mmCIF file of C-alpha atoms in Angstrom:
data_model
loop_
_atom_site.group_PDB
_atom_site.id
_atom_site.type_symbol
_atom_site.label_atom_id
_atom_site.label_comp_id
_atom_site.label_asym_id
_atom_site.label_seq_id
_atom_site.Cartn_x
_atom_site.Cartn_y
_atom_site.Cartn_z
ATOM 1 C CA UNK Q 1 83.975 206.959 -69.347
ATOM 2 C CA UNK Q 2 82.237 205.104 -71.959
ATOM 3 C CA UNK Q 3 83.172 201.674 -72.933
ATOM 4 C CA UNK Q 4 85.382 201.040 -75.466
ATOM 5 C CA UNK Q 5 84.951 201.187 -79.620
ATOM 6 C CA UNK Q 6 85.952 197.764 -81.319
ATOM 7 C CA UNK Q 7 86.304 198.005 -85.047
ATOM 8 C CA UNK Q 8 87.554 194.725 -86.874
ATOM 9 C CA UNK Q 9 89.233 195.637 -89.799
ATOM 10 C CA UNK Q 10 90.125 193.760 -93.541
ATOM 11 C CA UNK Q 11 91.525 194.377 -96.555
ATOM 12 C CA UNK Q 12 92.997 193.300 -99.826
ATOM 13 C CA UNK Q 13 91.472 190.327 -99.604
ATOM 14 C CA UNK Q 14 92.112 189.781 -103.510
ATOM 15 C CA UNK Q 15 89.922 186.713 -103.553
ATOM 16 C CA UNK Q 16 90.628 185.047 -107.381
ATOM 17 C CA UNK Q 17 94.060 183.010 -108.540
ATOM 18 C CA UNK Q 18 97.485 183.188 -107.360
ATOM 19 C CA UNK Q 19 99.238 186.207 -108.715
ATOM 20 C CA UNK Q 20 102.804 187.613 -108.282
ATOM 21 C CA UNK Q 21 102.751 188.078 -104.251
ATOM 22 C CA UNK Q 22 99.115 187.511 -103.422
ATOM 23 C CA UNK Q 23 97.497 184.213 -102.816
ATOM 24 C CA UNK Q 24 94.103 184.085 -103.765
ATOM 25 C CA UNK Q 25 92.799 180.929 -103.659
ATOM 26 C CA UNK Q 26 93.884 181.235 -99.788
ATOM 27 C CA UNK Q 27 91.233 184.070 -99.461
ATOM 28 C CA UNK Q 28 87.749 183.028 -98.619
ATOM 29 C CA UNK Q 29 89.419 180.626 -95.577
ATOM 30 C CA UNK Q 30 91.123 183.872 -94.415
ATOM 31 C CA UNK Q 31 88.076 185.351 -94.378
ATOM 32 C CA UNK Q 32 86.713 182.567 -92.099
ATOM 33 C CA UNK Q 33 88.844 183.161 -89.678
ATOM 34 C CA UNK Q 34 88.422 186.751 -89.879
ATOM 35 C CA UNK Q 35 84.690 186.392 -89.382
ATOM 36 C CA UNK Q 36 85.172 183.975 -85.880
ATOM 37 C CA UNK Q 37 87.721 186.622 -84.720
ATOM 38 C CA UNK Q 38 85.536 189.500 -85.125
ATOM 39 C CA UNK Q 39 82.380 187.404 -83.462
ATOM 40 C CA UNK Q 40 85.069 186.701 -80.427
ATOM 41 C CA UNK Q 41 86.162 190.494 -79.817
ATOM 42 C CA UNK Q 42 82.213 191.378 -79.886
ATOM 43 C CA UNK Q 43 83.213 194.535 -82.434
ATOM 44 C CA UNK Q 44 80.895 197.189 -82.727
ATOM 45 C CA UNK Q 45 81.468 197.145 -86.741
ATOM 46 C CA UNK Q 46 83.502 195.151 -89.704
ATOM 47 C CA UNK Q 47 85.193 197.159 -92.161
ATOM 48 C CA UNK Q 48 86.188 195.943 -95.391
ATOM 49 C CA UNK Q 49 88.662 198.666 -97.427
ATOM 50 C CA UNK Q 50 88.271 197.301 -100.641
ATOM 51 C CA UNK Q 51 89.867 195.268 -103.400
ATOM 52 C CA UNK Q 52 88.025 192.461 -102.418
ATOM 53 C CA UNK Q 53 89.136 190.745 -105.868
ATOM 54 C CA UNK Q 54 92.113 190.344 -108.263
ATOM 55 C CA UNK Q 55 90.234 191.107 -111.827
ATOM 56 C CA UNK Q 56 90.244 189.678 -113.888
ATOM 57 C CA UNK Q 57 86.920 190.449 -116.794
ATOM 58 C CA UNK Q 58 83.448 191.772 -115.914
ATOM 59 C CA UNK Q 59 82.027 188.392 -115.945
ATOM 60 C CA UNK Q 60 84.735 186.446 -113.919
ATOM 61 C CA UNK Q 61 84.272 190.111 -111.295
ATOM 62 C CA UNK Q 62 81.062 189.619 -110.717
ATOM 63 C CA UNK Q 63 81.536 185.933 -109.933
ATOM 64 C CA UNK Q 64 84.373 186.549 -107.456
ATOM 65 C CA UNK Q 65 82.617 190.268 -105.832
ATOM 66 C CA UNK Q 66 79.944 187.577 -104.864
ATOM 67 C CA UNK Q 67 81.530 184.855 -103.631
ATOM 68 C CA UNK Q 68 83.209 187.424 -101.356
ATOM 69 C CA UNK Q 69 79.785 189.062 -100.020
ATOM 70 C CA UNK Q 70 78.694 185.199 -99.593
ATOM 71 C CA UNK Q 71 81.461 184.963 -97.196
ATOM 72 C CA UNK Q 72 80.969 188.306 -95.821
ATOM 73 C CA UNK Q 73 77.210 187.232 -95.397
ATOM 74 C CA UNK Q 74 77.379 185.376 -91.855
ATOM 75 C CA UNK Q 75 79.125 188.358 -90.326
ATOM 76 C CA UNK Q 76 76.833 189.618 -87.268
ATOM 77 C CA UNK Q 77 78.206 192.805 -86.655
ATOM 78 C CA UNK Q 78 77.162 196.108 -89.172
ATOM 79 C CA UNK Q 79 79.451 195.681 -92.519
ATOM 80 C CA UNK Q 80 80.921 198.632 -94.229
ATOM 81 C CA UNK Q 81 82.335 198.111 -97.776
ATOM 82 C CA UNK Q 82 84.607 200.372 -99.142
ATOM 83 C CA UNK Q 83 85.646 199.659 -103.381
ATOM 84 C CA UNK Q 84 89.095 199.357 -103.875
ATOM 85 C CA UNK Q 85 90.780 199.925 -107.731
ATOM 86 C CA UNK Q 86 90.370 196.508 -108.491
ATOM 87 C CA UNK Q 87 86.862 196.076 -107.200
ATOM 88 C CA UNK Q 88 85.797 198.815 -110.092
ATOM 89 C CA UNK Q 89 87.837 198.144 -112.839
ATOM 90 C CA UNK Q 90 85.649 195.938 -115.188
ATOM 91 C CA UNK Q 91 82.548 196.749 -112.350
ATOM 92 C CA UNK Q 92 80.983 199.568 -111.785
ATOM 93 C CA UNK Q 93 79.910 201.041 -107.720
ATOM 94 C CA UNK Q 94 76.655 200.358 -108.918
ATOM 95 C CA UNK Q 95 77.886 196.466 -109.905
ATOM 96 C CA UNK Q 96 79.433 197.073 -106.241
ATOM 97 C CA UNK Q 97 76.140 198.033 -104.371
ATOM 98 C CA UNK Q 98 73.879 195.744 -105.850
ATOM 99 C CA UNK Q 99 76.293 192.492 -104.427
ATOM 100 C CA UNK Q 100 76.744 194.033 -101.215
ATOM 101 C CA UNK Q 101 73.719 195.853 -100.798
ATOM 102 C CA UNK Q 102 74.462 198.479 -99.872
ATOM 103 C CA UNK Q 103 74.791 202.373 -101.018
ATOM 104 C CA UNK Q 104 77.658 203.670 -101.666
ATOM 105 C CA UNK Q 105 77.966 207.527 -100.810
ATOM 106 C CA UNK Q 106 80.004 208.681 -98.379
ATOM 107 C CA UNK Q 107 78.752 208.330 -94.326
ATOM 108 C CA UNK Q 108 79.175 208.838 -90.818
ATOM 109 C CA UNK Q 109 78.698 206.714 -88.413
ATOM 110 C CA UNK Q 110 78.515 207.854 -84.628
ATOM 111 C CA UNK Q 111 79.890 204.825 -82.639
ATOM 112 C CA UNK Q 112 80.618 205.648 -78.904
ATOM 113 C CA UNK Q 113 81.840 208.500 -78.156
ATOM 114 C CA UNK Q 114 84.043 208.552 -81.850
ATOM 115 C CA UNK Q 115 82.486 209.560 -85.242
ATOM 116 C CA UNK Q 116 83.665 207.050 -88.220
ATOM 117 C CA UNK Q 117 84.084 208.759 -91.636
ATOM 118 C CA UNK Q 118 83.458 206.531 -94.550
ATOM 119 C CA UNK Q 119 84.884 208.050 -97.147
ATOM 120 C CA UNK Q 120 84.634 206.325 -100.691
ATOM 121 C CA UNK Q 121 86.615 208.514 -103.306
ATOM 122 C CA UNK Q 122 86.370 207.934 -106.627
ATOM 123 C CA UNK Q 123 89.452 204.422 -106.533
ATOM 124 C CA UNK Q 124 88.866 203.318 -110.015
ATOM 125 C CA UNK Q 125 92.419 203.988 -111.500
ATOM 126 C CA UNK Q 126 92.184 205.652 -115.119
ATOM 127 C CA UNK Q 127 95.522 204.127 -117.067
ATOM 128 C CA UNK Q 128 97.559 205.885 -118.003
ATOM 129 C CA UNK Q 129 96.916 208.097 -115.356
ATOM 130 C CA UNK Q 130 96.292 207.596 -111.844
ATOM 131 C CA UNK Q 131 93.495 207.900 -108.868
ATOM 132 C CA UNK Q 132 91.962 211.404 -109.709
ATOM 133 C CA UNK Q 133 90.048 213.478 -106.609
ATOM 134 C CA UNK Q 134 86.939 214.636 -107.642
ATOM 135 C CA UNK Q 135 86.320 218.107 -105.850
ATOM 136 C CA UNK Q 136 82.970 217.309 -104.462
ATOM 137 C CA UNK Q 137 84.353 214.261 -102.750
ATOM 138 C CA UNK Q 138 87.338 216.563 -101.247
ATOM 139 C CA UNK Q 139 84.521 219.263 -100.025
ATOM 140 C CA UNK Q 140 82.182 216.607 -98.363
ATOM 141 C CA UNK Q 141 85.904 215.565 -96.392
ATOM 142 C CA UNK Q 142 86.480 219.124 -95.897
ATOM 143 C CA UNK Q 143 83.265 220.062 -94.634
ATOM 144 C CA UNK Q 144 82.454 216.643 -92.287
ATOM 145 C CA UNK Q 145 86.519 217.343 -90.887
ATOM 146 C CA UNK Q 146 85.477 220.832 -90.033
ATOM 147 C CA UNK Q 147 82.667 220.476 -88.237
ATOM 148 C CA UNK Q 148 83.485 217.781 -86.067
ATOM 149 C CA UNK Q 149 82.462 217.478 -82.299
ATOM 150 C CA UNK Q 150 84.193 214.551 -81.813
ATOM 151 C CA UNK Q 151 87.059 212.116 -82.543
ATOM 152 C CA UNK Q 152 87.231 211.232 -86.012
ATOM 153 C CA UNK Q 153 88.267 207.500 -87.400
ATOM 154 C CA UNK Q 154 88.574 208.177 -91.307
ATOM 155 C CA UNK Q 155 88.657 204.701 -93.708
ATOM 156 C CA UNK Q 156 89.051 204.825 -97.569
ATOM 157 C CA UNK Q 157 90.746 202.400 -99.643
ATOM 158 C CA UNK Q 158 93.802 205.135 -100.689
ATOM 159 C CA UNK Q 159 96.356 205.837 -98.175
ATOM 160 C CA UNK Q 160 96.094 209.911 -97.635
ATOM 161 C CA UNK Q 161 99.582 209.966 -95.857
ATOM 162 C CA UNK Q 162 101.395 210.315 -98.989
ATOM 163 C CA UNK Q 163 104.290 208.259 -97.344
ATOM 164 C CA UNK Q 164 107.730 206.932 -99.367
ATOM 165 C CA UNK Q 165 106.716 203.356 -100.329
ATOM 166 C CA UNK Q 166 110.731 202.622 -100.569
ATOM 167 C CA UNK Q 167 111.021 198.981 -100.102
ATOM 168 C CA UNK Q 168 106.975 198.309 -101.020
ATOM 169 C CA UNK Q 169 107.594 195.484 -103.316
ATOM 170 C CA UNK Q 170 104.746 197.237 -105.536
ATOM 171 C CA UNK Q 171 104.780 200.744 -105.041
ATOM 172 C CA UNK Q 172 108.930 201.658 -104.506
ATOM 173 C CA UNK Q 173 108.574 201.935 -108.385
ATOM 174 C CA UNK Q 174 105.353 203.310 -108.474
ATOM 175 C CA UNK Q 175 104.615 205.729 -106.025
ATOM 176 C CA UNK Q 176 102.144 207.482 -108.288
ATOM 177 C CA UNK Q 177 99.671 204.895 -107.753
ATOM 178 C CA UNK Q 178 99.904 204.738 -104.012
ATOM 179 C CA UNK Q 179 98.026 207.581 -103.265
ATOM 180 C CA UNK Q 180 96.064 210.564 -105.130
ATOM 181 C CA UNK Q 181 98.162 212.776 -107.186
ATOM 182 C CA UNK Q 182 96.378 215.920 -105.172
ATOM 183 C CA UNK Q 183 96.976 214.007 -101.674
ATOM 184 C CA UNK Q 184 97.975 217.556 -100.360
ATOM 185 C CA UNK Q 185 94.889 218.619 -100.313
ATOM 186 C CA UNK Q 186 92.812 215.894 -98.351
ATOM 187 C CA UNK Q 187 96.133 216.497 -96.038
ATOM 188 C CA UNK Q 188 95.363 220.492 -95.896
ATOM 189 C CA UNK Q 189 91.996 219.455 -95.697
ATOM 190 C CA UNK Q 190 92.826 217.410 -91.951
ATOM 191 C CA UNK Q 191 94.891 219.829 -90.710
ATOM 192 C CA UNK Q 192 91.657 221.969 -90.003
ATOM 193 C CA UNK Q 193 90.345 219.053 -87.811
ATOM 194 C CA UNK Q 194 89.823 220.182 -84.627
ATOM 195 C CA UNK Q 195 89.010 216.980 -82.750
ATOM 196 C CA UNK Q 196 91.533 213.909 -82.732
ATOM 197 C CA UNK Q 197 91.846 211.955 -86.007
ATOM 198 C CA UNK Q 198 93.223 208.630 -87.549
ATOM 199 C CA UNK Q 199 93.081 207.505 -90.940
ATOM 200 C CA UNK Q 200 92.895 203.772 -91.945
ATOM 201 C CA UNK Q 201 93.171 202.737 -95.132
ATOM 202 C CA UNK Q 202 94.576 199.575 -97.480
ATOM 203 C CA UNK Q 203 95.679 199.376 -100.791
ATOM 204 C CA UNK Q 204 99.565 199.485 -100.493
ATOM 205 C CA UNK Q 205 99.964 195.750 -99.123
ATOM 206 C CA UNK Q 206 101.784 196.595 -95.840
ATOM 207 C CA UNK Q 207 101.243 197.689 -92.447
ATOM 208 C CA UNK Q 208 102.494 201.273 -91.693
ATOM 209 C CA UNK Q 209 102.430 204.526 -89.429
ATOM 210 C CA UNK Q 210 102.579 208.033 -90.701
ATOM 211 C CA UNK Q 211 102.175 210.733 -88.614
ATOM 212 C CA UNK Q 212 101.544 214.403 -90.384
ATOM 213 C CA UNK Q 213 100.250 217.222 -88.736
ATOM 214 C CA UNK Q 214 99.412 215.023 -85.606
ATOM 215 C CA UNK Q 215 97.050 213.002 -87.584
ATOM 216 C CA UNK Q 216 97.633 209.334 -87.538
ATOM 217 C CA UNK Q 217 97.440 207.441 -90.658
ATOM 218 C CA UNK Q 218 97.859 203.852 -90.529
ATOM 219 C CA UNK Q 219 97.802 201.091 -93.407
ATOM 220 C CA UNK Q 220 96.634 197.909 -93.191
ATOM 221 C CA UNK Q 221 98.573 194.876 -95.231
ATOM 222 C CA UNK Q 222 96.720 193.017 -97.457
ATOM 223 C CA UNK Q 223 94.902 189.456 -96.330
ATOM 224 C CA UNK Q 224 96.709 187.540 -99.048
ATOM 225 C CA UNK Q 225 100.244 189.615 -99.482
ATOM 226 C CA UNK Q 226 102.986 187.437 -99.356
ATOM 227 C CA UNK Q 227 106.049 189.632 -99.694
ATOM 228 C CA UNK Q 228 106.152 190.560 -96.081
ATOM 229 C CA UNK Q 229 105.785 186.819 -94.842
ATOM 230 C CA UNK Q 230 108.333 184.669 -97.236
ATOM 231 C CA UNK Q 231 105.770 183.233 -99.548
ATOM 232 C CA UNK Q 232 103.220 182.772 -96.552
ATOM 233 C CA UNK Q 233 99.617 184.352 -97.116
ATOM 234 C CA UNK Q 234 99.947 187.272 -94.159
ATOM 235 C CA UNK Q 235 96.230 186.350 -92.957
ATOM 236 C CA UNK Q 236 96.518 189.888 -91.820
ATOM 237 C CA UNK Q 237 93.205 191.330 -90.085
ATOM 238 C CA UNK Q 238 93.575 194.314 -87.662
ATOM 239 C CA UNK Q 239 91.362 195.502 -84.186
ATOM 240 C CA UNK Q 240 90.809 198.813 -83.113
ATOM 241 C CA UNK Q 241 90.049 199.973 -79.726
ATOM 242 C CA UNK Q 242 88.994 203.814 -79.127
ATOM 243 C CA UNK Q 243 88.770 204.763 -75.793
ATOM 244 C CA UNK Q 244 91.112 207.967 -73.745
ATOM 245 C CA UNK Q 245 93.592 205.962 -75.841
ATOM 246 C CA UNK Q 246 94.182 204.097 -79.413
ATOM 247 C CA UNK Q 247 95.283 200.913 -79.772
ATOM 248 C CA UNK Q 248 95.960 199.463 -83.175
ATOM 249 C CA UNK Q 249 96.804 195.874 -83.515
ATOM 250 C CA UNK Q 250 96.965 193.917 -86.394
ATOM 251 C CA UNK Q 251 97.016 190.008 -86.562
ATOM 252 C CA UNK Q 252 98.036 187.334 -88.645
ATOM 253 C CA UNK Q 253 101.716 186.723 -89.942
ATOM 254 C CA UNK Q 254 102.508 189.778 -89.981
ATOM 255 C CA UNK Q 255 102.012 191.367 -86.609
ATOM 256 C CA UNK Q 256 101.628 195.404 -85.777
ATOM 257 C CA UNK Q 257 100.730 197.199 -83.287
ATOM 258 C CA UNK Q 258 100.538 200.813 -82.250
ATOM 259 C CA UNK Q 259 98.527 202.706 -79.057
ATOM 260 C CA UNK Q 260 98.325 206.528 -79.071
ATOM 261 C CA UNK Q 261 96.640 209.079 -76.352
ATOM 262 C CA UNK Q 262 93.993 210.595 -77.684
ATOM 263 C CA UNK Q 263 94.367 214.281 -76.513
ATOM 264 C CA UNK Q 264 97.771 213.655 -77.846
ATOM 265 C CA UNK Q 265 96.602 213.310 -81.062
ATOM 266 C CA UNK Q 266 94.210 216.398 -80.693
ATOM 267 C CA UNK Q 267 98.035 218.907 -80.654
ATOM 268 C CA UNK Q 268 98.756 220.099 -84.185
ATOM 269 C CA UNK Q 269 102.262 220.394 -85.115
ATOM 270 C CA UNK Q 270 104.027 223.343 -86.382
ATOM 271 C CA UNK Q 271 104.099 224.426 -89.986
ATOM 272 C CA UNK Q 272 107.486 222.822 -91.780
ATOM 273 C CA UNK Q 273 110.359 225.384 -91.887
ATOM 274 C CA UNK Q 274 111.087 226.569 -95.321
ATOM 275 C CA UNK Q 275 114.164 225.104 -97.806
ATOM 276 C CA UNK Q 276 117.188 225.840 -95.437
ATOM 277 C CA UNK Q 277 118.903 227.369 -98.290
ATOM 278 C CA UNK Q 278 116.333 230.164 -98.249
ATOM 279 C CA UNK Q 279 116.796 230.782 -94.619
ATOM 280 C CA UNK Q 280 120.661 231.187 -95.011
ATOM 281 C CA UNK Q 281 119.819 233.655 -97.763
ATOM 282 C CA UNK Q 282 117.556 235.721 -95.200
ATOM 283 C CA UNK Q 283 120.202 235.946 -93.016
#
């Protein structure tokens, strides 16, 4: 058996001043200590998931974006940067890949005996509407799902769960912006997968466990939310460990973990029954 996958995971970090539940001035010392835990656990890769800034202007972004990628700089191990909503709001991707150099299409990364899908959807949120899912980025999903050989770890910045947020201090009353209107069809999309998969992604400020169609979609809380940790910054960073099985712990204030078998999570469940009512009319 090979040895084991370590990805170190972040998100949220919402670097920039104190706002409602987040605590951004705390942000750039969380992400110290994020960077001398990942150099400890020896992780194969650090994955950011985006909304590395509350924004604020394009002028005060592009401040912030780089102070985060100066802190981000003395990581050791590979960096992948996914843009969150607020990271493209007054920026652009391009704004994005020019501070973290970097370019942002989607990739695949073959780590171990696991494949990591980084997939970077369109985030930017276009008021009044929503996230909107361009097709092409749904068909490059579609297509990499489909033709997989091997375990897939999916990250984005958008959950793809489409999970109640009841009790989500910011999404309870605001679901629509806690995932992409057309989420059914990224979820179609998995059900093809052949091969184990998990999901990881950020942007709803807690830590969480969906399971749909066998696939495991897990979100990460933010580094800065308070509203989990009375007033306390959560400091939340998460490890993951891909081996025969999953194990999913994240650290910080507010604590979660979660281990799954990995042919386990290779069995695809059975198609939901139909509105009851309409079986009672059958018979």
């Amino acid at each position: 058996m090979a040895d084991a996958v370590r990805l170190a995971f972040v998100t949220d970090i919402h670097h920039g001043k104190k706002s409602l539940t987040k605590d951004g001035p705390a942000a750039l010392g969380l992400l110290d200590e994020f960077r001398r835990f990942a150099a400890e656990a020896r992780v194969d890769a650090v994955v950011d998931l985006g909304d590395r800034i509350s924004d604020v202007s394009r002028e005060a972004d592009l401040v912030l974006e780089r102070e985060v990628a100066e802190a981000f700089a003395p990581f050791t191990a590979p960096r992948i940067h996914v843009d969150g909503n607020h990271d493209v709001d007054y920026l652009t991707v391009a704004d994005n890949d020019s501070i973290f150099r970097r370019n942002a299409g989607h990739e695949v990364r073959d780590i171990g005996d696991w494949r990591l899908v980084v997939w970077r959807a369109d985030t930017r949120i276009h008021w009044p509407g929503t996230f909107a899912l361009v097709d092409s980025d749904l068909e490059w999903l579609a297509e990499t799902v489909r033709t997989a050989d091997r375990p897939l770890v999916i990250v984005g910045h958008v959950p793809l769960s489409g999970q109640s947020q009841t009790g989500n201090f910011w999404f309870e009353n605001n679901p629509q912006y806690a995932t992409f209107p057309t989420v059914a069809r990224v979820r179609a999309a998995l059900r093809e997968a052949t091969v184990p998969v998990v999901s990881i992604s950020g942007h709803v400020h807690w830590n969480s466990l969906t399971t749909v169609d066998g696939v495991a979609h897990l979100s990460l809380q933010s580094l800065t939310e308070t509203f989990t940790t009375d007033g306390e910054a959560s400091g939340a960073f998460g490890l993951l460990e891909l081996s025969d099985r999953v194990l999913w712990r994240v650290h910080g204030a507010d604590p979660f973990e979660w281990s799954g078998d990995r042919t386990r999570l290779s069995r695809k469940w059975k198609a939901p029954l139909p509105p009851f009512a309409d079986m009672r009319r059958k018979r």
